[in-house]
């Protein structure tokens, strides 16, 4: 199985801050990587697919990048509605697996 | 508007069975792969199973293989998960999700149904 290691597990930030979350895959994913946002009591929402493609309707302050087995989700200017938990997910091979999540909290 | 409504969760004893359902509306159900994804309380996400549009291809998480069966009825726009031999570690909120295999993504999720396995 492909292991996804996400860091940090939590981050405290202020509105307007730039936030970066990293996911490391245990093997190459060939861009088969997605990012999700989950707010308390709600279902996850797809933000990024193909490592760097923005899902329709998602604000452009969200972006994704890839370097080898390292993947990054960046929020360029944190907004109040962005406080949530973020997950990466690989779809290179079954079983599809998720990172353990990064909670973005208000500083 | 896309809607996925899960049902069928509840409290069941270890070794018991449950059948989850997911009723879809607002999109062409028969055109999409569908998946079940679960989330244990205060934990992360875990993909469970998925099924092709016509049911001809199915994939399972190893830990549920032989115990869980995913199926669909396109005429009823419904997805199912038959869960047998349930274990405490199956306790979770179970989501159904529209799946796009071309991108390997869960494009839209329902709100989930809670399964609790406990004596």
Tab-separated table of N, CA and C in Angstrom, chain A residues 6-62:
chain	number	residue	atom	x	y	z
A	6	UNK	N	1.486	13.226	6.051
A	6	UNK	CA	1.118	14.624	5.944
A	6	UNK	C	1.745	15.405	7.091
A	7	UNK	N	2.180	16.626	6.815
A	7	UNK	CA	2.729	17.478	7.876
A	7	UNK	C	2.448	18.946	7.582
A	8	UNK	N	2.307	19.762	8.650
A	8	UNK	CA	2.235	19.338	10.048
A	8	UNK	C	0.872	18.725	10.346
A	9	UNK	N	0.705	18.194	11.545
A	9	UNK	CA	-0.609	17.649	11.923
A	9	UNK	C	-1.575	18.783	12.265
A	10	UNK	N	-1.019	19.917	12.700
A	10	UNK	CA	-1.841	21.098	12.922
A	10	UNK	C	-0.990	22.341	12.725
A	11	UNK	N	-1.649	23.426	12.390
A	11	UNK	CA	-0.966	24.698	12.214
A	11	UNK	C	-1.888	25.810	12.704
A	12	UNK	N	-1.318	26.747	13.459
A	12	UNK	CA	-2.062	27.927	13.893
A	12	UNK	C	-1.670	29.101	13.022
A	13	UNK	N	-2.659	29.774	12.469
A	13	UNK	CA	-2.369	30.870	11.557
A	13	UNK	C	-3.427	31.962	11.692
A	14	UNK	N	-3.092	33.115	11.188
A	14	UNK	CA	-4.004	34.260	11.238
A	14	UNK	C	-4.580	34.529	9.861
A	15	UNK	N	-5.712	35.219	9.849
A	15	UNK	CA	-6.307	35.631	8.570
A	15	UNK	C	-5.281	36.459	7.792
A	16	UNK	N	-5.125	36.107	6.521
A	16	UNK	CA	-4.156	36.781	5.663
A	16	UNK	C	-2.823	36.059	5.545
A	17	UNK	N	-2.569	35.103	6.446
A	17	UNK	CA	-1.310	34.362	6.397
A	17	UNK	C	-1.260	33.433	5.188
A	18	UNK	N	-0.040	33.113	4.788
A	18	UNK	CA	0.199	32.076	3.787
A	18	UNK	C	0.431	30.767	4.536
A	19	UNK	N	-0.303	29.739	4.154
A	19	UNK	CA	-0.217	28.448	4.843
A	19	UNK	C	0.195	27.379	3.831
A	20	UNK	N	1.139	26.539	4.243
A	20	UNK	CA	1.612	25.454	3.383
A	20	UNK	C	1.500	24.129	4.117
A	21	UNK	N	0.903	23.159	3.462
A	21	UNK	CA	0.741	21.807	4.004
A	21	UNK	C	1.435	20.846	3.032
A	22	UNK	N	2.167	19.894	3.601
A	22	UNK	CA	2.941	18.978	2.776
A	22	UNK	C	2.479	17.541	2.962
A	23	UNK	N	2.516	16.792	1.873
A	23	UNK	CA	2.196	15.372	1.877
A	23	UNK	C	3.336	14.638	1.164
A	24	UNK	N	3.867	13.621	1.820
A	24	UNK	CA	4.916	12.808	1.195
A	24	UNK	C	4.383	11.414	0.932
A	25	UNK	N	4.552	10.954	-0.300
A	25	UNK	CA	4.096	9.618	-0.676
A	25	UNK	C	5.243	8.628	-0.553
A	26	UNK	N	4.936	7.397	-0.208
A	26	UNK	CA	5.972	6.370	-0.039
A	26	UNK	C	6.511	5.874	-1.382
A	27	UNK	N	5.850	6.245	-2.471
A	27	UNK	CA	6.345	5.948	-3.812
A	27	UNK	C	5.757	6.962	-4.795
A	28	UNK	N	6.274	6.960	-6.005
A	28	UNK	CA	5.818	7.928	-6.995
A	28	UNK	C	4.333	7.793	-7.314
A	29	UNK	N	3.701	8.963	-7.518
A	29	UNK	CA	2.250	8.976	-7.762
A	29	UNK	C	1.886	9.442	-9.168
A	30	UNK	N	2.855	9.923	-9.920
A	30	UNK	CA	2.555	10.418	-11.280
A	30	UNK	C	1.391	11.389	-11.276
A	31	UNK	N	1.370	12.266	-10.303
A	31	UNK	CA	0.354	13.328	-10.165
A	31	UNK	C	-1.030	12.835	-9.758
A	32	UNK	N	-1.159	11.558	-9.364
A	32	UNK	CA	-2.460	11.054	-8.921
A	32	UNK	C	-2.668	11.438	-7.450
A	33	UNK	N	-2.835	12.737	-7.218
A	33	UNK	CA	-2.917	13.253	-5.859
A	33	UNK	C	-4.000	14.321	-5.792
A	34	UNK	N	-4.836	14.214	-4.783
A	34	UNK	CA	-5.907	15.190	-4.582
A	34	UNK	C	-5.827	15.746	-3.168
A	35	UNK	N	-6.412	16.929	-3.001
A	35	UNK	CA	-6.515	17.575	-1.685
A	35	UNK	C	-7.988	17.844	-1.382
A	36	UNK	N	-8.359	17.613	-0.118
A	36	UNK	CA	-9.715	17.832	0.345
A	36	UNK	C	-9.718	18.740	1.559
A	37	UNK	N	-10.811	19.478	1.721
A	37	UNK	CA	-11.050	20.289	2.908
A	37	UNK	C	-12.251	19.702	3.636
A	38	UNK	N	-12.140	19.583	4.960
A	38	UNK	CA	-13.271	19.112	5.746
A	38	UNK	C	-13.505	20.024	6.938
A	39	UNK	N	-14.706	20.557	7.042
A	39	UNK	CA	-15.089	21.370	8.185
A	39	UNK	C	-15.837	20.498	9.178
A	40	UNK	N	-15.829	20.871	10.458
A	40	UNK	CA	-16.461	20.031	11.493
A	40	UNK	C	-17.913	19.700	11.164
A	41	UNK	N	-18.239	18.412	11.246
A	41	UNK	CA	-19.607	17.971	11.008
A	41	UNK	C	-20.029	17.960	9.557
A	42	UNK	N	-19.088	18.212	8.653
A	42	UNK	CA	-19.410	18.258	7.234
A	42	UNK	C	-18.623	17.211	6.456
A	43	UNK	N	-19.111	16.908	5.258
A	43	UNK	CA	-18.388	15.990	4.389
A	43	UNK	C	-17.174	16.694	3.773
A	44	UNK	N	-16.161	15.919	3.402
A	44	UNK	CA	-15.012	16.522	2.709
A	44	UNK	C	-15.423	17.141	1.377
A	45	UNK	N	-14.621	18.134	0.967
A	45	UNK	CA	-14.850	18.835	-0.296
A	45	UNK	C	-13.572	18.796	-1.118
A	46	UNK	N	-13.679	18.426	-2.375
A	46	UNK	CA	-12.516	18.350	-3.256
A	46	UNK	C	-12.021	19.754	-3.607
A	47	UNK	N	-10.714	19.972	-3.406
A	47	UNK	CA	-10.095	21.259	-3.734
A	47	UNK	C	-9.210	21.173	-4.979
A	48	UNK	N	-8.328	20.192	-4.986
A	48	UNK	CA	-7.278	20.064	-5.997
A	48	UNK	C	-7.237	18.622	-6.472
A	49	UNK	N	-7.057	18.407	-7.762
A	49	UNK	CA	-6.841	17.071	-8.299
A	49	UNK	C	-5.672	17.108	-9.271
A	50	UNK	N	-5.137	15.946	-9.582
A	50	UNK	CA	-3.981	15.907	-10.472
A	50	UNK	C	-2.809	16.692	-9.926
A	51	UNK	N	-2.721	16.763	-8.618
A	51	UNK	CA	-1.663	17.449	-7.858
A	51	UNK	C	-1.750	18.965	-7.912
A	52	UNK	N	-2.225	19.531	-9.034
A	52	UNK	CA	-2.170	20.992	-9.169
A	52	UNK	C	-3.367	21.613	-9.879
A	53	UNK	N	-4.363	20.822	-10.248
A	53	UNK	CA	-5.535	21.360	-10.954
A	53	UNK	C	-6.612	21.754	-9.950
A	54	UNK	N	-7.093	22.966	-10.091
A	54	UNK	CA	-8.087	23.501	-9.168
A	54	UNK	C	-9.481	22.998	-9.560
A	55	UNK	N	-10.188	22.413	-8.593
A	55	UNK	CA	-11.559	21.972	-8.859
A	55	UNK	C	-12.437	23.196	-9.131
A	56	UNK	N	-13.402	23.030	-10.013
A	56	UNK	CA	-14.309	24.113	-10.356
A	56	UNK	C	-14.972	24.692	-9.109
A	57	UNK	N	-14.976	26.028	-9.027
A	57	UNK	CA	-15.623	26.700	-7.916
A	57	UNK	C	-14.745	26.938	-6.702
A	58	UNK	N	-13.546	26.382	-6.703
A	58	UNK	CA	-12.631	26.560	-5.567
A	58	UNK	C	-11.841	27.864	-5.761
A	59	UNK	N	-11.746	28.683	-4.721
A	59	UNK	CA	-11.042	29.967	-4.855
A	59	UNK	C	-9.587	29.808	-5.281
A	60	UNK	N	-9.101	30.762	-6.027
A	60	UNK	CA	-7.745	30.681	-6.589
A	60	UNK	C	-6.650	30.864	-5.541
A	61	UNK	N	-7.012	31.199	-4.309
A	61	UNK	CA	-5.980	31.273	-3.258
A	61	UNK	C	-5.463	29.887	-2.888
A	62	UNK	N	-6.177	28.847	-3.307
A	62	UNK	CA	-5.714	27.485	-3.102
A	62	UNK	C	-4.899	27.045	-4.320
